Amino acid sequence: VVNEDNDHYFKYPSERMNADDLRAYVDRLAEGPVTHVFFCASGQRASYASRAVEPIWAGLDEPDHDGRTNNIWCVNAKRLHDAGIDPYAVWIARCREKGVSPGLTFRMNDVHFCFVPRYFRTSQFYRDHPDCRTSDSPSPDDWLSYTLDFARAEVREQALAVIAEQLDRYDVDTFELDWMRFPRHLRPGREAEGARFLTEVVVRTRRLADAAGARRGRRIALGVRVPSRPAAAQALGLD
């Protein structure tokens, strides 16, 4: 299984942002004994034209701590969008042509550089809800202190809105919930009582996947990325 990051491709030279190169990228990923490729289509923001959360290129128009960002990820994702190309649709179709099973992987809590004010990767939901974080006093030395608390209904609903959109938009065989990047989804000390909220998200995602699969005539597998040891998982509220 190849788990493809949400920004790697978009950091290539801009002249490579075209459908032929997207297909060639999958050809390289599928070399050797690869049976599955899981694409990460979003962190906090999406690398496609999402309606559930801001697309990553929204950062091009927003002043951040240094003025404006022209991050190549934003530039290239927008270049594809402006050309009418959805990279994930192209990649998924190419996987099927290559006999590789396509999937999506969804990061339940992505807090890359969240201590940077108005960082281009942070969603407006995240910026508007500092009260929903797992710590009242987050520290740049502890990125996990910036994660969102799934005991809060609005956090669960925001995540499920993006999950629902991706399951509706993309014809995948597997949808993975990545609970390990980053692995704090409840306030410290409240993992046991809050585990039911994380289970709720999995149950509701299974229902969304079932509905999407029924429309497409196939069952969509649901994966979860959790600690390999049950005791370690339960300590994080991942039952």
mmCIF file of C-alpha atoms in Angstrom:
data_model
loop_
_atom_site.group_PDB
_atom_site.id
_atom_site.type_symbol
_atom_site.label_atom_id
_atom_site.label_comp_id
_atom_site.label_asym_id
_atom_site.label_seq_id
_atom_site.Cartn_x
_atom_site.Cartn_y
_atom_site.Cartn_z
ATOM 1 C CA VAL A 1 0.000 0.000 0.000
ATOM 2 C CA VAL A 2 1.282 3.438 -0.960
ATOM 3 C CA ASN A 3 -0.051 6.286 1.193
ATOM 4 C CA GLU A 4 0.364 9.456 -0.864
ATOM 5 C CA ASP A 5 0.823 12.741 0.994
ATOM 6 C CA ASN A 6 -1.491 15.678 0.352
ATOM 7 C CA ASP A 7 1.191 18.015 -1.003
ATOM 8 C CA HIS A 8 4.064 16.054 -2.552
ATOM 9 C CA TYR A 9 2.917 16.238 -6.156
ATOM 10 C CA PHE A 10 1.998 19.900 -5.915
ATOM 11 C CA LYS A 11 5.590 20.820 -5.115
ATOM 12 C CA TYR A 12 6.831 19.795 -8.551
ATOM 13 C CA PRO A 13 7.555 22.478 -11.187
ATOM 14 C CA SER A 14 4.393 24.200 -12.383
ATOM 15 C CA GLU A 15 4.881 23.066 -15.977
ATOM 16 C CA ARG A 16 4.166 19.523 -14.784
ATOM 17 C CA MET A 17 0.632 20.394 -13.723
ATOM 18 C CA ASN A 18 -1.273 18.608 -16.486
ATOM 19 C CA ALA A 19 -3.322 15.429 -16.933
ATOM 20 C CA ASP A 20 -0.567 13.489 -18.701
ATOM 21 C CA ASP A 21 1.887 14.081 -15.873
ATOM 22 C CA LEU A 22 -0.759 13.198 -13.283
ATOM 23 C CA ARG A 23 -1.246 9.840 -14.986
ATOM 24 C CA ALA A 24 2.510 9.287 -15.245
ATOM 25 C CA TYR A 25 2.782 9.986 -11.523
ATOM 26 C CA VAL A 26 0.445 7.087 -10.772
ATOM 27 C CA ASP A 27 2.443 4.897 -13.147
ATOM 28 C CA ARG A 28 5.509 5.526 -10.992
ATOM 29 C CA LEU A 29 3.623 4.979 -7.738
ATOM 30 C CA ALA A 30 2.306 1.668 -9.055
ATOM 31 C CA GLU A 31 5.691 0.192 -9.940
ATOM 32 C CA GLY A 32 6.581 -3.050 -8.187
ATOM 33 C CA PRO A 33 4.240 -5.089 -5.971
ATOM 34 C CA VAL A 34 1.826 -2.223 -5.232
ATOM 35 C CA THR A 35 -1.817 -3.259 -4.855
ATOM 36 C CA HIS A 36 -3.368 -0.121 -3.307
ATOM 37 C CA VAL A 37 -2.729 3.626 -3.404
ATOM 38 C CA PHE A 38 -4.395 5.869 -0.817
ATOM 39 C CA PHE A 39 -4.443 9.567 -1.735
ATOM 40 C CA CYS A 40 -4.677 12.264 0.917
ATOM 41 C CA ALA A 41 -6.927 14.937 -0.603
ATOM 42 C CA SER A 42 -6.956 17.302 2.353
ATOM 43 C CA GLY A 43 -5.240 18.331 5.548
ATOM 44 C CA GLN A 44 -7.212 21.127 7.106
ATOM 45 C CA ARG A 45 -7.776 22.589 3.652
ATOM 46 C CA ALA A 46 -8.441 20.618 0.489
ATOM 47 C CA SER A 47 -6.206 20.252 -2.560
ATOM 48 C CA TYR A 48 -9.331 20.190 -4.753
ATOM 49 C CA ALA A 49 -12.278 22.609 -5.180
ATOM 50 C CA SER A 50 -14.051 21.674 -1.963
ATOM 51 C CA ARG A 51 -17.337 23.183 -0.854
ATOM 52 C CA ALA A 52 -17.036 21.775 2.675
ATOM 53 C CA VAL A 53 -13.757 23.517 3.507
ATOM 54 C CA GLU A 54 -11.498 26.067 1.840
ATOM 55 C CA PRO A 55 -9.311 24.878 -1.030
ATOM 56 C CA ILE A 56 -5.612 25.210 -0.357
ATOM 57 C CA TRP A 57 -5.260 27.991 -2.945
ATOM 58 C CA ALA A 58 -7.481 30.284 -0.861
ATOM 59 C CA GLY A 59 -4.216 31.032 0.923
ATOM 60 C CA LEU A 60 -3.020 32.967 -2.109
ATOM 61 C CA ASP A 61 -5.481 35.761 -1.307
ATOM 62 C CA GLU A 62 -5.017 35.849 2.446
ATOM 63 C CA PRO A 63 -2.360 37.835 4.292
ATOM 64 C CA ASP A 64 -0.435 35.619 6.696
ATOM 65 C CA HIS A 65 2.228 36.443 9.262
ATOM 66 C CA ASP A 66 4.669 37.404 6.493
ATOM 67 C CA GLY A 67 2.269 39.281 4.227
ATOM 68 C CA ARG A 68 1.156 37.049 1.360
ATOM 69 C CA THR A 69 2.023 33.468 0.602
ATOM 70 C CA ASN A 70 2.834 32.219 -2.861
ATOM 71 C CA ASN A 71 3.455 28.691 -1.677
ATOM 72 C CA ILE A 72 3.996 26.426 -4.662
ATOM 73 C CA TRP A 73 1.370 24.015 -3.336
ATOM 74 C CA CYS A 74 -1.277 26.755 -3.554
ATOM 75 C CA VAL A 75 -0.070 27.917 -6.954
ATOM 76 C CA ASN A 76 -0.025 24.467 -8.537
ATOM 77 C CA ALA A 77 -3.308 23.227 -7.076
ATOM 78 C CA LYS A 78 -4.989 26.358 -8.422
ATOM 79 C CA ARG A 79 -3.288 25.907 -11.792
ATOM 80 C CA LEU A 80 -4.880 22.471 -12.130
ATOM 81 C CA HIS A 81 -8.240 23.760 -10.948
ATOM 82 C CA ASP A 82 -8.176 26.652 -13.409
ATOM 83 C CA ALA A 83 -7.450 24.144 -16.191
ATOM 84 C CA GLY A 84 -10.533 22.146 -15.214
ATOM 85 C CA ILE A 85 -8.477 19.216 -13.909
ATOM 86 C CA ASP A 86 -9.280 17.413 -10.646
ATOM 87 C CA PRO A 87 -6.033 15.582 -9.802
ATOM 88 C CA TYR A 88 -7.720 13.031 -7.560
ATOM 89 C CA ALA A 89 -10.258 12.061 -10.218
ATOM 90 C CA VAL A 90 -7.406 11.619 -12.710
ATOM 91 C CA TRP A 91 -5.328 9.606 -10.252
ATOM 92 C CA ILE A 92 -8.210 7.335 -9.244
ATOM 93 C CA ALA A 93 -9.097 6.601 -12.874
ATOM 94 C CA ARG A 94 -5.447 5.864 -13.692
ATOM 95 C CA CYS A 95 -5.185 3.482 -10.737
ATOM 96 C CA ARG A 96 -8.049 1.455 -12.153
ATOM 97 C CA GLU A 97 -6.385 1.390 -15.579
ATOM 98 C CA LYS A 98 -3.214 0.056 -13.917
ATOM 99 C CA GLY A 99 -5.071 -2.603 -11.922
ATOM 100 C CA VAL A 100 -4.338 -0.838 -8.613
ATOM 101 C CA SER A 101 -7.074 -0.316 -6.017
ATOM 102 C CA PRO A 102 -7.623 3.424 -5.345
ATOM 103 C CA GLY A 103 -8.489 4.850 -1.949
ATOM 104 C CA LEU A 104 -8.559 8.073 0.030
ATOM 105 C CA THR A 105 -6.990 8.678 3.414
ATOM 106 C CA PHE A 106 -8.409 11.411 5.648
ATOM 107 C CA ARG A 107 -6.399 13.032 8.426
ATOM 108 C CA MET A 108 -8.654 13.446 11.427
ATOM 109 C CA ASN A 109 -6.440 16.135 12.969
ATOM 110 C CA ASP A 110 -3.828 17.899 10.865
ATOM 111 C CA VAL A 111 -2.043 20.636 12.805
ATOM 112 C CA HIS A 112 1.047 21.353 10.724
ATOM 113 C CA PHE A 113 2.460 24.690 11.918
ATOM 114 C CA CYS A 114 -0.822 25.695 13.552
ATOM 115 C CA PHE A 115 1.106 27.988 15.887
ATOM 116 C CA VAL A 116 1.832 30.266 12.903
ATOM 117 C CA PRO A 117 -0.897 32.958 12.740
ATOM 118 C CA ARG A 118 -3.110 32.596 9.654
ATOM 119 C CA TYR A 119 -0.881 29.898 8.205
ATOM 120 C CA PHE A 120 -2.070 29.062 4.690
ATOM 121 C CA ARG A 121 -2.883 25.462 5.605
ATOM 122 C CA THR A 122 -5.274 26.220 8.480
ATOM 123 C CA SER A 123 -9.003 26.267 7.763
ATOM 124 C CA GLN A 124 -11.325 29.089 8.686
ATOM 125 C CA PHE A 125 -13.166 26.678 10.968
ATOM 126 C CA TYR A 126 -9.953 26.057 12.873
ATOM 127 C CA ARG A 127 -9.191 29.762 13.138
ATOM 128 C CA ASP A 128 -12.701 30.555 14.332
ATOM 129 C CA HIS A 129 -12.797 27.863 17.024
ATOM 130 C CA PRO A 130 -9.803 28.154 19.373
ATOM 131 C CA ASP A 131 -12.191 27.015 22.103
ATOM 132 C CA CYS A 132 -12.454 23.626 20.387
ATOM 133 C CA ARG A 133 -8.808 22.668 20.848
ATOM 134 C CA THR A 134 -7.610 19.931 23.173
ATOM 135 C CA SER A 135 -5.571 22.426 25.211
ATOM 136 C CA ASP A 136 -6.352 25.893 26.537
ATOM 137 C CA SER A 137 -2.641 26.750 26.457
ATOM 138 C CA PRO A 138 -1.153 25.289 23.270
ATOM 139 C CA SER A 139 2.616 25.413 22.876
ATOM 140 C CA PRO A 140 4.765 25.373 19.701
ATOM 141 C CA ASP A 141 6.841 22.718 21.487
ATOM 142 C CA ASP A 142 3.804 20.417 21.593
ATOM 143 C CA TRP A 143 1.946 20.312 18.286
ATOM 144 C CA LEU A 144 -0.606 17.896 19.762
ATOM 145 C CA SER A 145 -1.812 20.692 22.022
ATOM 146 C CA TYR A 146 -3.247 22.376 18.907
ATOM 147 C CA THR A 147 -5.452 19.476 17.846
ATOM 148 C CA LEU A 148 -9.246 19.701 17.776
ATOM 149 C CA ASP A 149 -11.406 18.048 20.427
ATOM 150 C CA PHE A 150 -13.875 15.539 18.962
ATOM 151 C CA ALA A 151 -15.967 15.689 22.104
ATOM 152 C CA ARG A 152 -17.247 18.927 20.562
ATOM 153 C CA ALA A 153 -20.143 18.294 18.189
ATOM 154 C CA GLU A 154 -19.083 21.078 15.817
ATOM 155 C CA VAL A 155 -15.683 19.431 15.345
ATOM 156 C CA ARG A 156 -17.288 16.097 14.475
ATOM 157 C CA GLU A 157 -19.749 17.728 12.090
ATOM 158 C CA GLN A 158 -17.030 19.653 10.267
ATOM 159 C CA ALA A 159 -14.919 16.520 9.774
ATOM 160 C CA LEU A 160 -17.914 14.490 8.613
ATOM 161 C CA ALA A 161 -18.939 17.187 6.141
ATOM 162 C CA VAL A 162 -15.584 16.858 4.371
ATOM 163 C CA ILE A 163 -15.676 13.053 4.599
ATOM 164 C CA ALA A 164 -19.161 13.011 3.069
ATOM 165 C CA GLU A 165 -18.034 15.281 0.258
ATOM 166 C CA GLN A 166 -15.023 13.140 -0.590
ATOM 167 C CA LEU A 167 -17.036 9.905 -0.556
ATOM 168 C CA ASP A 168 -19.616 11.500 -2.821
ATOM 169 C CA ARG A 169 -17.072 13.065 -5.156
ATOM 170 C CA TYR A 170 -14.540 10.271 -5.651
ATOM 171 C CA ASP A 171 -15.073 6.681 -6.827
ATOM 172 C CA VAL A 172 -12.754 4.844 -4.437
ATOM 173 C CA ASP A 173 -12.551 1.278 -3.177
ATOM 174 C CA THR A 174 -11.361 2.246 0.319
ATOM 175 C CA PHE A 175 -11.746 5.212 2.651
ATOM 176 C CA GLU A 176 -9.289 5.450 5.529
ATOM 177 C CA LEU A 177 -9.666 7.501 8.696
ATOM 178 C CA ASP A 178 -6.150 8.421 9.785
ATOM 179 C CA TRP A 179 -6.319 8.870 13.556
ATOM 180 C CA MET A 180 -2.526 8.879 13.896
ATOM 181 C CA ARG A 181 -1.620 12.190 12.298
ATOM 182 C CA PHE A 182 -1.923 13.778 14.759
ATOM 183 C CA PRO A 183 -3.010 11.319 17.490
ATOM 184 C CA ARG A 184 -4.789 13.473 20.069
ATOM 185 C CA HIS A 185 -8.498 13.908 19.498
ATOM 186 C CA LEU A 186 -9.740 14.440 23.043
ATOM 187 C CA ARG A 187 -8.595 16.522 25.982
ATOM 188 C CA PRO A 188 -5.921 14.718 28.043
ATOM 189 C CA GLY A 189 -7.530 12.773 30.843
ATOM 190 C CA ARG A 190 -10.879 12.521 29.071
ATOM 191 C CA GLU A 191 -10.029 9.744 26.631
ATOM 192 C CA ALA A 192 -12.137 7.048 28.316
ATOM 193 C CA GLU A 193 -15.286 9.159 28.560
ATOM 194 C CA GLY A 194 -14.757 10.657 25.122
ATOM 195 C CA ALA A 195 -14.056 7.430 23.225
ATOM 196 C CA ARG A 196 -17.739 7.213 22.262
ATOM 197 C CA PHE A 197 -17.398 10.371 20.186
ATOM 198 C CA LEU A 198 -14.585 8.913 18.110
ATOM 199 C CA THR A 199 -16.591 5.706 17.666
ATOM 200 C CA GLU A 200 -19.541 7.838 16.531
ATOM 201 C CA VAL A 201 -17.423 9.306 13.743
ATOM 202 C CA VAL A 202 -16.406 5.839 12.558
ATOM 203 C CA VAL A 203 -20.015 4.589 12.632
ATOM 204 C CA ARG A 204 -21.279 7.594 10.690
ATOM 205 C CA THR A 205 -18.455 7.282 8.170
ATOM 206 C CA ARG A 206 -19.379 3.616 7.654
ATOM 207 C CA ARG A 207 -22.936 4.721 6.861
ATOM 208 C CA LEU A 208 -21.700 7.376 4.433
ATOM 209 C CA ALA A 209 -19.468 4.795 2.742
ATOM 210 C CA ASP A 210 -22.377 2.347 2.527
ATOM 211 C CA ALA A 211 -24.561 4.971 0.870
ATOM 212 C CA ALA A 212 -21.810 5.910 -1.607
ATOM 213 C CA GLY A 213 -21.156 2.247 -2.334
ATOM 214 C CA ALA A 214 -24.850 1.575 -2.957
ATOM 215 C CA ARG A 215 -24.896 4.344 -5.558
ATOM 216 C CA ARG A 216 -21.882 2.832 -7.311
ATOM 217 C CA GLY A 217 -22.788 -0.821 -7.005
ATOM 218 C CA ARG A 218 -19.820 -1.813 -4.844
ATOM 219 C CA ARG A 219 -18.997 -1.965 -1.157
ATOM 220 C CA ILE A 220 -16.449 0.644 -0.066
ATOM 221 C CA ALA A 221 -14.021 -0.661 2.510
ATOM 222 C CA LEU A 222 -13.434 1.455 5.613
ATOM 223 C CA GLY A 223 -9.982 1.581 7.120
ATOM 224 C CA VAL A 224 -8.775 3.124 10.362
ATOM 225 C CA ARG A 225 -5.190 4.030 11.142
ATOM 226 C CA VAL A 226 -4.703 3.511 14.871
ATOM 227 C CA PRO A 227 -1.925 2.292 17.196
ATOM 228 C CA SER A 228 -0.973 -1.330 16.615
ATOM 229 C CA ARG A 229 -1.440 -2.222 20.289
ATOM 230 C CA PRO A 230 -5.008 -2.175 21.645
ATOM 231 C CA ALA A 231 -3.960 -0.707 25.020
ATOM 232 C CA ALA A 232 -2.176 2.154 23.281
ATOM 233 C CA ALA A 233 -5.240 2.803 21.115
ATOM 234 C CA GLN A 234 -7.603 2.799 24.069
ATOM 235 C CA ALA A 235 -5.347 5.223 25.924
ATOM 236 C CA LEU A 236 -6.049 7.704 23.118
ATOM 237 C CA GLY A 237 -9.805 7.060 23.152
ATOM 238 C CA LEU A 238 -9.593 4.853 20.048
ATOM 239 C CA ASP A 239 -11.661 1.859 21.097
#
